[in-house]
mmCIF file of C-alpha atoms and ligand atoms in Angstrom:
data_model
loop_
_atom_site.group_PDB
_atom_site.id
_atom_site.type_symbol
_atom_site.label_atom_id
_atom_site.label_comp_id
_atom_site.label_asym_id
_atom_site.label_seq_id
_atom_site.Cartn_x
_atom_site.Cartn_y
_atom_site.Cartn_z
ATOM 1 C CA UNK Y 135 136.049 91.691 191.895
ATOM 2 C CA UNK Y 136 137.089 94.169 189.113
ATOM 3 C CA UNK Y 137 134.789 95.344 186.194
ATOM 4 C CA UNK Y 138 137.079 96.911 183.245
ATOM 5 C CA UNK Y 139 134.901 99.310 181.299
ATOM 6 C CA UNK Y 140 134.728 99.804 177.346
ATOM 7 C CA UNK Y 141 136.589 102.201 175.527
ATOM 8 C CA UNK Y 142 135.028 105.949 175.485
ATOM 9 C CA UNK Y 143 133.222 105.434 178.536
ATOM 10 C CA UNK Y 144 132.632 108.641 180.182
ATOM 11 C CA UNK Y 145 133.285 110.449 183.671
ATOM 12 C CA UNK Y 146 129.166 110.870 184.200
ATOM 13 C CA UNK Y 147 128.786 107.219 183.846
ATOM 14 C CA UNK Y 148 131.652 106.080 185.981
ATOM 15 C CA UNK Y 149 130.247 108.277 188.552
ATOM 16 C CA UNK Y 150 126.383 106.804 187.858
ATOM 17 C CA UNK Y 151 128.010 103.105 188.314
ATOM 18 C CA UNK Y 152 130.146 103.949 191.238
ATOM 19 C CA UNK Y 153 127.147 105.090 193.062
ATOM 20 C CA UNK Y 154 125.136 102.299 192.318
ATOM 21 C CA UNK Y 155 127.835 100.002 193.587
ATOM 22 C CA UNK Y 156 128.410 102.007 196.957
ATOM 23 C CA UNK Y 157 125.024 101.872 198.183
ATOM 24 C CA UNK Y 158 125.695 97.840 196.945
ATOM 25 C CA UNK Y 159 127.831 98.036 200.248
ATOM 26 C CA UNK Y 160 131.074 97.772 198.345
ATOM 27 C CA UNK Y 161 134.009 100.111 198.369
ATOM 28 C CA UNK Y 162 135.257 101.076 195.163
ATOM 29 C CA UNK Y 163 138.628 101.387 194.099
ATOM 30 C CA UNK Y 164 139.207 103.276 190.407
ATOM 31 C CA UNK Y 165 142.516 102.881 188.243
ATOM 32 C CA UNK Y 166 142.352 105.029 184.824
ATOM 33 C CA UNK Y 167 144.675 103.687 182.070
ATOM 34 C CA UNK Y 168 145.736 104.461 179.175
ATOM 35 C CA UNK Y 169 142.704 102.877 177.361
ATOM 36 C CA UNK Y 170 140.708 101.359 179.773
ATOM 37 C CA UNK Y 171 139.080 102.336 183.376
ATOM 38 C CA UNK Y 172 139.171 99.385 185.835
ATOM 39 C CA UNK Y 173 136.730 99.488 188.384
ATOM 40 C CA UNK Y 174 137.568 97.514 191.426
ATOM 41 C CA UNK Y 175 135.280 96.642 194.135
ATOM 42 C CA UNK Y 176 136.591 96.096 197.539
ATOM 43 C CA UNK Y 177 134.977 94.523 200.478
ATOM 44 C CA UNK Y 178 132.310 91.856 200.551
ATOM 45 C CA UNK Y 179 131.382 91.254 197.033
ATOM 46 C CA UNK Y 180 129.451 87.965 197.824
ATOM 47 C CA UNK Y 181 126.080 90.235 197.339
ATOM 48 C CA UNK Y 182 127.221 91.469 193.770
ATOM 49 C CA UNK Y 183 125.395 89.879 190.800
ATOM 50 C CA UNK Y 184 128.472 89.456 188.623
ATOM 51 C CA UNK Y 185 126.199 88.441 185.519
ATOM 52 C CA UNK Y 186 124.290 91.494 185.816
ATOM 53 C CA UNK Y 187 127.329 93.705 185.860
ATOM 54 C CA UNK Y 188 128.730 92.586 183.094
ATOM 55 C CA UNK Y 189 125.352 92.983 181.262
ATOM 56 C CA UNK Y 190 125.469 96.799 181.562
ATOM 57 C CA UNK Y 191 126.290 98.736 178.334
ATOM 58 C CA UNK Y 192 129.840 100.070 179.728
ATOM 59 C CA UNK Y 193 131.026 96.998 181.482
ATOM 60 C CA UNK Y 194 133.403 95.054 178.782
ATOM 61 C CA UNK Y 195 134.405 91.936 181.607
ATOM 62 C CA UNK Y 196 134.215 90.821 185.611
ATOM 63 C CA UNK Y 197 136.141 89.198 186.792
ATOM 64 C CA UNK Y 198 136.647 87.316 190.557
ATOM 65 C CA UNK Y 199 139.979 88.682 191.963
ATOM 66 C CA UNK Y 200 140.776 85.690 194.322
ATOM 67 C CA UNK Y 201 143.856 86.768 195.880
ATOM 68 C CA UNK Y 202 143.292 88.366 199.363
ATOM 69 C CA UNK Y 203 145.106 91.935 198.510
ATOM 70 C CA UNK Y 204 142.719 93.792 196.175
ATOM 71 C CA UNK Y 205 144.164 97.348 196.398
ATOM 72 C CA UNK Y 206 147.848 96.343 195.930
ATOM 73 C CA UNK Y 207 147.006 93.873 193.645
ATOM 74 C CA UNK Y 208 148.150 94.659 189.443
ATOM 75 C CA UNK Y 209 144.182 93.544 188.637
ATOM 76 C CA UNK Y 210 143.156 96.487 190.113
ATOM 77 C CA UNK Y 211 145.357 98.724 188.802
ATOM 78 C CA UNK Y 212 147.192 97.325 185.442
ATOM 79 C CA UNK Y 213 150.151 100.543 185.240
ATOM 80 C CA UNK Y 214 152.601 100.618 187.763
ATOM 81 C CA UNK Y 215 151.881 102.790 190.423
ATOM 82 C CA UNK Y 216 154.259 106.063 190.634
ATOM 83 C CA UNK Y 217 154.583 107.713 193.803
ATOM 84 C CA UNK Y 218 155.117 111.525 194.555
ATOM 85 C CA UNK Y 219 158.059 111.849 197.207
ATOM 86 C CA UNK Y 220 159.106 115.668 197.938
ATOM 87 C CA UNK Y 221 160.706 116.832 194.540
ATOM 88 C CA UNK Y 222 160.831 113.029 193.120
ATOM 89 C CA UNK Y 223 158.644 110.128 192.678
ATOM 90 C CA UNK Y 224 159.199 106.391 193.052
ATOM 91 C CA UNK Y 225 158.177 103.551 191.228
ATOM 92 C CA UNK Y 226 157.928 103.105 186.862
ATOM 93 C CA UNK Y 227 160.483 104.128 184.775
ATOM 94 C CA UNK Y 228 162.460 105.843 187.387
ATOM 95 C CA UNK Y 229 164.741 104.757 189.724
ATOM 96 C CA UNK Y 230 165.575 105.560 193.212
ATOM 97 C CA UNK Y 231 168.795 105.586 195.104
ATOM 98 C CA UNK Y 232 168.364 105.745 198.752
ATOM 99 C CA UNK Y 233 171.216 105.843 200.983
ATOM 100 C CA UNK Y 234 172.641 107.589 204.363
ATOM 101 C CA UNK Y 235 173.678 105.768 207.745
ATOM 102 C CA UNK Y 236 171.843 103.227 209.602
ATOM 103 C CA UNK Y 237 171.506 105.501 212.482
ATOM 104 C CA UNK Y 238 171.861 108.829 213.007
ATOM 105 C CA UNK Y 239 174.114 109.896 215.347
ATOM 106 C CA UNK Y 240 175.542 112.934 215.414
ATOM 107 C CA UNK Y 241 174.784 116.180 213.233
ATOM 108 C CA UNK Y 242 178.315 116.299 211.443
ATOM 109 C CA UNK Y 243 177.714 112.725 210.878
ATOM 110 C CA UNK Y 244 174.473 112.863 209.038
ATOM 111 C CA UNK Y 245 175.714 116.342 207.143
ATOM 112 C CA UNK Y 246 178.559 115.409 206.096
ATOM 113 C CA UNK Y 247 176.973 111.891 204.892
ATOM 114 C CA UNK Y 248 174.629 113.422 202.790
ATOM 115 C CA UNK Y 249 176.378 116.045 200.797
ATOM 116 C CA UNK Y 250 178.886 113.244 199.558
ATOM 117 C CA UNK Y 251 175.493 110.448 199.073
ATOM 118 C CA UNK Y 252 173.915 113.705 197.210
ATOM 119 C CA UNK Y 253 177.001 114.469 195.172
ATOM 120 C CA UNK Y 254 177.345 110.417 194.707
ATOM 121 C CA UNK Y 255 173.824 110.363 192.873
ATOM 122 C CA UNK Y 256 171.551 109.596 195.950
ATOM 123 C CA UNK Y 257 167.829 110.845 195.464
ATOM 124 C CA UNK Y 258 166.636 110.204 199.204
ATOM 125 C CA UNK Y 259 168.588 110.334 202.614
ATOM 126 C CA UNK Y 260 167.883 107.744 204.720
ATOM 127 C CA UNK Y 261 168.897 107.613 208.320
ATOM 128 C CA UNK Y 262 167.560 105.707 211.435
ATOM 129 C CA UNK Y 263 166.494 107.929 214.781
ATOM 130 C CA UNK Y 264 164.376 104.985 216.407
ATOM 131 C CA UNK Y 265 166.015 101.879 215.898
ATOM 132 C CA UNK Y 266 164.941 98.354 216.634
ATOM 133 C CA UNK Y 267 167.703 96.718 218.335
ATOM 134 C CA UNK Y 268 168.068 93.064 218.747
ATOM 135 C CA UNK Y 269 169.342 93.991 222.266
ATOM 136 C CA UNK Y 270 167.867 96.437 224.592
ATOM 137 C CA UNK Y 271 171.195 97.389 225.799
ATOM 138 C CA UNK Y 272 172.352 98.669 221.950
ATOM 139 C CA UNK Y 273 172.519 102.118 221.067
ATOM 140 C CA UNK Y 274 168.793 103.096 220.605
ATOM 141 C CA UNK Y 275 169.002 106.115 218.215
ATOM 142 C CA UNK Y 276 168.667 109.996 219.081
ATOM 143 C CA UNK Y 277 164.864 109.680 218.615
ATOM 144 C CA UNK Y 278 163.326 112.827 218.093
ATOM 145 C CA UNK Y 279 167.136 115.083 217.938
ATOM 146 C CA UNK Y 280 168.164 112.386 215.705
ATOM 147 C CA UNK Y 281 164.849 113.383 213.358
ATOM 148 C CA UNK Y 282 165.574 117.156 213.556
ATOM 149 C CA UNK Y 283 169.114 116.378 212.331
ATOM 150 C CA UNK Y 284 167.415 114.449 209.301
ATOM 151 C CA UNK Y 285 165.308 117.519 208.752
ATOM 152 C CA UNK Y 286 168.101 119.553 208.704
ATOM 153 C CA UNK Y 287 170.188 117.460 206.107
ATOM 154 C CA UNK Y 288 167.360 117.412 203.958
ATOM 155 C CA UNK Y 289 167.205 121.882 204.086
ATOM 156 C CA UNK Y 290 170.608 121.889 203.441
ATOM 157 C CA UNK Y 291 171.206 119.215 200.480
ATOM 158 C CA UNK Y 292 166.992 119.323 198.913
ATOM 159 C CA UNK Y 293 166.868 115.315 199.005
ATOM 160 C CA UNK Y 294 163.850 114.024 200.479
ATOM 161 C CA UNK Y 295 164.396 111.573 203.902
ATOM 162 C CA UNK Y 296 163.518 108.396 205.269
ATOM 163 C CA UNK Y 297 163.193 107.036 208.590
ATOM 164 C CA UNK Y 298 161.578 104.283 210.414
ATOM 165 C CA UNK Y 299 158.534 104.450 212.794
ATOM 166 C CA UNK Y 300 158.174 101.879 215.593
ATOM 167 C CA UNK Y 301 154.941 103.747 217.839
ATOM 168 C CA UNK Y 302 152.411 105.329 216.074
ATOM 169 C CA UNK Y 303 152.586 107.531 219.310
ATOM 170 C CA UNK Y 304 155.446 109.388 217.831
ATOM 171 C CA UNK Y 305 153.911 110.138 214.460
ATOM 172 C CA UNK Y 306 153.602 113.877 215.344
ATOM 173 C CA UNK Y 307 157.659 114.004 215.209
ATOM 174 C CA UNK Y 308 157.359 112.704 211.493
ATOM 175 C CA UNK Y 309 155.489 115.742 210.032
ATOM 176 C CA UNK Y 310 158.643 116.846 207.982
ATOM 177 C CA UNK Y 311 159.539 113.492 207.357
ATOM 178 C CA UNK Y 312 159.317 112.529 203.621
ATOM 179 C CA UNK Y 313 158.951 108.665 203.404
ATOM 180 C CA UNK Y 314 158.267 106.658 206.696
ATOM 181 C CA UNK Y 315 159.616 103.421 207.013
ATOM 182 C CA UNK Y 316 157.829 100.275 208.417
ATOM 183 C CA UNK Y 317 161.039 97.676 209.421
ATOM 184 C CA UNK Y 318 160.785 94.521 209.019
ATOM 185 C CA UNK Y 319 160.546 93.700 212.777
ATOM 186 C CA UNK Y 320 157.183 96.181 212.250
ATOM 187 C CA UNK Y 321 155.810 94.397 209.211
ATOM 188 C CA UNK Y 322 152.888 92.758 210.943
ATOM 189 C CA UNK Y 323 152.430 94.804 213.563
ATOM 190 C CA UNK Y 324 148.841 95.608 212.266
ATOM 191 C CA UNK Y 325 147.806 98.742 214.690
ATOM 192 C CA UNK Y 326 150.442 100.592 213.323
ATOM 193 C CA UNK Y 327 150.098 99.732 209.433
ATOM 194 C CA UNK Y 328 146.340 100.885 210.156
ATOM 195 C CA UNK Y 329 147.338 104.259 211.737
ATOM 196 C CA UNK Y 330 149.788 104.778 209.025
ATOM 197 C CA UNK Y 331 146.762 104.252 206.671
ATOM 198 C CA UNK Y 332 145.539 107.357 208.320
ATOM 199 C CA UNK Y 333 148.246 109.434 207.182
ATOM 200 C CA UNK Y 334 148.892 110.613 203.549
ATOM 201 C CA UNK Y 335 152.755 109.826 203.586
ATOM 202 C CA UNK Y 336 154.140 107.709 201.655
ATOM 203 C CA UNK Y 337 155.331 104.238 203.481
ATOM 204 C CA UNK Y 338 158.425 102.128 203.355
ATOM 205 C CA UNK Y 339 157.109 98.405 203.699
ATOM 206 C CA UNK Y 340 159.949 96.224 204.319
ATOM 207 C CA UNK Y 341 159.539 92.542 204.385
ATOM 208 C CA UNK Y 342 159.269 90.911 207.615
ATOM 209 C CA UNK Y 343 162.303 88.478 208.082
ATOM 210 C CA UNK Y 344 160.454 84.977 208.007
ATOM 211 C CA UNK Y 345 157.097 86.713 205.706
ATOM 212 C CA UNK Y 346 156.262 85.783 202.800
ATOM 213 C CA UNK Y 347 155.443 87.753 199.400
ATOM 214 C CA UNK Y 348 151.987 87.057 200.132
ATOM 215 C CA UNK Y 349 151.873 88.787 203.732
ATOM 216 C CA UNK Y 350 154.104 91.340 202.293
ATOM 217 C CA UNK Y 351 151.203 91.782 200.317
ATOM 218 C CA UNK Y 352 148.176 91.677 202.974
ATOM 219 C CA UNK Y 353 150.496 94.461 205.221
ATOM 220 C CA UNK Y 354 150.619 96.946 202.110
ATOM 221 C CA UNK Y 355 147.198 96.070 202.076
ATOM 222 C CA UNK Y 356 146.062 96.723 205.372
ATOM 223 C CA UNK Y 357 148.098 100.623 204.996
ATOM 224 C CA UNK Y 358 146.084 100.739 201.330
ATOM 225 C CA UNK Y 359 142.605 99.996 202.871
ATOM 226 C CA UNK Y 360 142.970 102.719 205.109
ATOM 227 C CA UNK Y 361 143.228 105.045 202.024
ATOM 228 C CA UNK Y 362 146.941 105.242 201.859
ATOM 229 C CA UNK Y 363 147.668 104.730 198.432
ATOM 230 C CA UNK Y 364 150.867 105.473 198.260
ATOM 231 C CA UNK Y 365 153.267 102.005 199.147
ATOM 232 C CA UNK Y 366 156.468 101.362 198.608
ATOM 233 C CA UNK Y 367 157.885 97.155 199.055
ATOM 234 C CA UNK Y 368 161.086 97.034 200.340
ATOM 235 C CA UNK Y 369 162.485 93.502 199.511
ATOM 236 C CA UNK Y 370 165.877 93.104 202.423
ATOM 237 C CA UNK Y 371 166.842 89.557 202.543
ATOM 238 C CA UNK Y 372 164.717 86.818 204.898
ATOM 239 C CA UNK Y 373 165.837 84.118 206.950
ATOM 240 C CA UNK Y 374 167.077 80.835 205.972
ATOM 241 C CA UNK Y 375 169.332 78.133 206.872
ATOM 242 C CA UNK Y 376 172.280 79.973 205.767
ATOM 243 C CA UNK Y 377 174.709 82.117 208.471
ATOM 244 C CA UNK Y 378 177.406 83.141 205.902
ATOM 245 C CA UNK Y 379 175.231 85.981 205.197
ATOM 246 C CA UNK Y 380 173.559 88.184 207.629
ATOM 247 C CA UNK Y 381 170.242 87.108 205.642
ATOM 248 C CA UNK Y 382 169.468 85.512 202.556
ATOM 249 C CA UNK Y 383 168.575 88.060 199.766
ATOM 250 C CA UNK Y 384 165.288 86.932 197.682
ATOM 251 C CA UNK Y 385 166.225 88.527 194.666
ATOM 252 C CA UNK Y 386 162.938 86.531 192.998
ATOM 253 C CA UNK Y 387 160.874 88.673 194.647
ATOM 254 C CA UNK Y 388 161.439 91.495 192.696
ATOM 255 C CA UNK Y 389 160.137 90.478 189.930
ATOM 256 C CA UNK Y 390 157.250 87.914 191.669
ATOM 257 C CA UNK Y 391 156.022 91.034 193.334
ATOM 258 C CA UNK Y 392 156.143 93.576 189.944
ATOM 259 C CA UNK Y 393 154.091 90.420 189.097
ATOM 260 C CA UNK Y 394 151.317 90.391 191.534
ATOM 261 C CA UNK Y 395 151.385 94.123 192.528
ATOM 262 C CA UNK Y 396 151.170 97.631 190.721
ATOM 263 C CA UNK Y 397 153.219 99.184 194.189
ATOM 264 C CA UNK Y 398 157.323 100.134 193.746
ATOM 265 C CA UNK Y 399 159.766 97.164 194.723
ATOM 266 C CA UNK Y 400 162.948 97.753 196.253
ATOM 267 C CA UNK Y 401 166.215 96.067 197.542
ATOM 268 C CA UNK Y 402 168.055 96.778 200.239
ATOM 269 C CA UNK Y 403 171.246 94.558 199.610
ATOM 270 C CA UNK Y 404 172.621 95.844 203.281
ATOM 271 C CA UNK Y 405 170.471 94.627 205.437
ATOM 272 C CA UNK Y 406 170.322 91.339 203.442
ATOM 273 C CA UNK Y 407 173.659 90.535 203.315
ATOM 274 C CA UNK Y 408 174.849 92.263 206.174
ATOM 275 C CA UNK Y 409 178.193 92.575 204.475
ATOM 276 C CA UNK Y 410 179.692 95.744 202.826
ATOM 277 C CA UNK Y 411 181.545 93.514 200.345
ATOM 278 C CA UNK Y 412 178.188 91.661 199.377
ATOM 279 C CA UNK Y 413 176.382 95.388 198.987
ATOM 280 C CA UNK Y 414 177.731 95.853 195.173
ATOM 281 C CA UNK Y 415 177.044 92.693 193.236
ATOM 282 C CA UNK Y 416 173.724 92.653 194.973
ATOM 283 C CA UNK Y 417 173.224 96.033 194.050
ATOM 284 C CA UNK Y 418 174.169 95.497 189.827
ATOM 285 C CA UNK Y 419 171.953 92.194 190.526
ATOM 286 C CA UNK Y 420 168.682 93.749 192.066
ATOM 287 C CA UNK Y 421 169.328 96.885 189.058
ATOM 288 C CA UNK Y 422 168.865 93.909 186.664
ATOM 289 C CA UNK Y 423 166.125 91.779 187.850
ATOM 290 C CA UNK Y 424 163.918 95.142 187.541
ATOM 291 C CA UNK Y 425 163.826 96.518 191.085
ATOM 292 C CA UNK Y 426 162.543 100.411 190.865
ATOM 293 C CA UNK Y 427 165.526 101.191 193.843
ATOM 294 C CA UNK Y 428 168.136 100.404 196.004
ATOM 295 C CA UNK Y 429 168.174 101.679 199.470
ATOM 296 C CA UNK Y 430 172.244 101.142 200.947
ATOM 297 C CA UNK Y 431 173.736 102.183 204.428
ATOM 298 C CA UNK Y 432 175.856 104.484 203.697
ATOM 299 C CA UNK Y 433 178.980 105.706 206.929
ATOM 300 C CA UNK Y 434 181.706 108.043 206.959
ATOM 301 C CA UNK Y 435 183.453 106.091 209.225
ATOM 302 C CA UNK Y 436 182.015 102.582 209.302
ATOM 303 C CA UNK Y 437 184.364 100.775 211.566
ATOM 304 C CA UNK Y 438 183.346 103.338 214.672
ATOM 305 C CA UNK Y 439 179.271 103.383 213.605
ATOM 306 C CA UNK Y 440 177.247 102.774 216.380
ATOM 307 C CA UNK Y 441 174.891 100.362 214.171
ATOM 308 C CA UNK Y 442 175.920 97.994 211.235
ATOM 309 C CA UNK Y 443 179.240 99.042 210.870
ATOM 310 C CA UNK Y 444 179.991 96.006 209.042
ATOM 311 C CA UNK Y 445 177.701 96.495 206.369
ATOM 312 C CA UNK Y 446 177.860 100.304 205.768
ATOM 313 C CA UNK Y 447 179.545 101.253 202.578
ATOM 314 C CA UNK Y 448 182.311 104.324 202.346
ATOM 315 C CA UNK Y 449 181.019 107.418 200.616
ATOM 316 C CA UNK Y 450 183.779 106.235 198.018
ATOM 317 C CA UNK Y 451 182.261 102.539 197.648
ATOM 318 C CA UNK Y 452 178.807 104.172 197.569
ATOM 319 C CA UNK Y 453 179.752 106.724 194.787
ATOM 320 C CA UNK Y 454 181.164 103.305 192.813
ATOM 321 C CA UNK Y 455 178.309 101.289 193.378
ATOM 322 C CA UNK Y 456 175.809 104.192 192.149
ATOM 323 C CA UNK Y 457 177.845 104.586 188.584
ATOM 324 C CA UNK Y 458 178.292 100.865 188.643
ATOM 325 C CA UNK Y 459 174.278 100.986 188.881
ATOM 326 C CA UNK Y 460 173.854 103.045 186.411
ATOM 327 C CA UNK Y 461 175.379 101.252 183.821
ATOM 328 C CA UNK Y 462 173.287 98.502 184.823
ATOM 329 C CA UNK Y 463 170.066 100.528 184.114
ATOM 330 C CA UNK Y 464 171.263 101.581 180.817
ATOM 331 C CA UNK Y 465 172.273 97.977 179.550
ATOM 332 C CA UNK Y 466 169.315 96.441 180.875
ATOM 333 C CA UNK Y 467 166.652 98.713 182.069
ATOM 334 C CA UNK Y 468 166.861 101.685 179.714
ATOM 335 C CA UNK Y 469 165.593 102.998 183.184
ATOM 336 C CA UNK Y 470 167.511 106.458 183.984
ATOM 337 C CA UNK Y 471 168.091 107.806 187.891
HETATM 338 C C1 PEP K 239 166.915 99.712 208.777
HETATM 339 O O1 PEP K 239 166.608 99.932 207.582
HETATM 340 O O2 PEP K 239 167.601 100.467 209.452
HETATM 341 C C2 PEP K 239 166.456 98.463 209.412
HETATM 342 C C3 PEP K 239 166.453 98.326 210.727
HETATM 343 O O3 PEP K 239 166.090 97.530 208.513
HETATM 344 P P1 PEP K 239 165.234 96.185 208.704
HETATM 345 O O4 PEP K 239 163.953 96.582 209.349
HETATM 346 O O5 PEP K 239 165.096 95.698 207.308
HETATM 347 O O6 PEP K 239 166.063 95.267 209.562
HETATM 348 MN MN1 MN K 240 170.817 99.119 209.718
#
């Protein structure tokens, strides 16, 4: 349920309401605009006289939210949420260029990846030390050396890092980490999206690769309730009946889940295509259809990588797909990196 307040309402009578509707037995959620205050309510609401909240002198409308994700959902929170990420944010008017290998591997790899992503236009380094391999017998990252190399790319070149969490056991090793990344194998593994609720990093929700929007949705959720605001969507291509492409990229979601949701939406056009080839065009494409980033495997030497080889852009390709990007954003978007 979400009550938007009049105009000129003020802090002491938000606060008055927002007692009165906690000892209601309702959490409640608040999202200040530009001119309106929307309250939300979250939890059972079945006990909340609708009619008599709307009857107060500050209440202007309440309304039923009936979708089952209240504090991802763009009813609670009309502006799009912008989220704080070392010296950058994510989400709104700007947009974010992740990029860096698929794993990490060595630490002249993951150096000398990120100076030429950094000097390409890349905002965040991204880089996989636990990696969920189809096969057990695959190169399982560097784990918690393949973090401290991560740490150390980000002293050297200031960009803030991603990587992906599979145990909650190991969160202790993220402490430097900028952005944690739930993959898509992870995406409904709810123990984990609830510890990472616990946490006040921001969190990398990719979508699982048979989910739909609406689970996508009930994951961020379950990270949100937890009082872990701060969510990006990662849209990277689902399965379908198609084996051309590594995975098919639902470039519809973008703008389904800007839609339904105030979080950031991004594409990762590697992972859903599988193809370095397929990475540009799906990169200009995802730039127009409104996506707030890209996030693009990026190898010095892609034919010897130890993970998606096949997929992994040059530092050359990468630095032509970012200025191809950006010419997107200005056509389209008006949206500046
Ligand atoms: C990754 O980003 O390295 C990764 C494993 O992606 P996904 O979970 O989308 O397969
Ligand atoms: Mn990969």
């Amino acid at each position: 349920m979400i009550a938007v307040l009049k105009q000129g309402t003020t802090d002491k009578q938000i606060e008055k309401l927002t007692e009165w509707l906690k000892s209601q037995g309702v959490g409640v959620h608040l999202s200040k605009g530009s001119l309106h205050t929307v309250v939300g309510l979250i939890g059972d609401t079945s006990k909340i006289d609708a009619e008599l909240l709307e009857s107060l002198d500050i209440v202007d409308s309440v309304k039923r939210i009936s979708e089952p994700f209240k504090s991802a959902n763009r009813k609670f929170h009309p502006d799009d949420s912008i989220i704080n990420v070392g010296n950058t944010s994510v989400g709104g008017n700007i947009f974010t260029l992740i990029a860096g290998p698929c794993s990490i591997e060595s630490e002249e790899q993951v150096m000398n990846i990120a100076r030429s992503v950094k000097n390409a236009g890349a905002t965040m380094l991204r880089g996989g030390a636990f990696k969920p391999r189809t096969s057990p017998y695959d190169f399982q990252g560097l784990k918690a050396e393949g973090i401290e190399l991560l740490v150390k790319a980000k002293k050297e070149t200031g960009l803030p890092i991603v990587t992906e969490i599979m145990n909650s056991n190991h969160l202790e090793l993220f402490e430097d980490v900028d952005v944690i990344q739930v993959g898509a194998r992870n995406m409904q593994n709810f123990e984990l999206l609830k510890e990472l609720g616990r946490t006040r990093k921001p969190i990398l929700l990719k979508r699982g690769l048979a989910n739909t929007l609406k689970e996508l949705l009930m994951s961020a959720e379950y990270i949100m309730s937890g009082g872990n605001e701060s969510v990006i969507l990662c849209e990277r291509g689902i399965r379908t009946f198609e084996t051309y492409t590594r995975n098919t990229l639902d470039l519809s979601a973008v703008p389904m889940l800007k839609e339904l949701s105030h979080l950031p939406v991004i594409v990762d056009p590697s992972h859903a295509t599988g193809m370095s080839r397929l990475v540009k065009p799906m990169s200009l494409a995802a730039a127009a259809c409104g996506a707030h980033g890209l996030m693009i495997e990026v190898h010095n030497d892609p034919q010897h990588a130890l993970c998606d080889g096949a997929q992994s852009l040059t530092p050359e390709e990468f630095s032509d797909v970012s200025s191809a990007v950006k010419r997107i954003l200005d056509a389209v978007n008006g949206l500046n990196i």
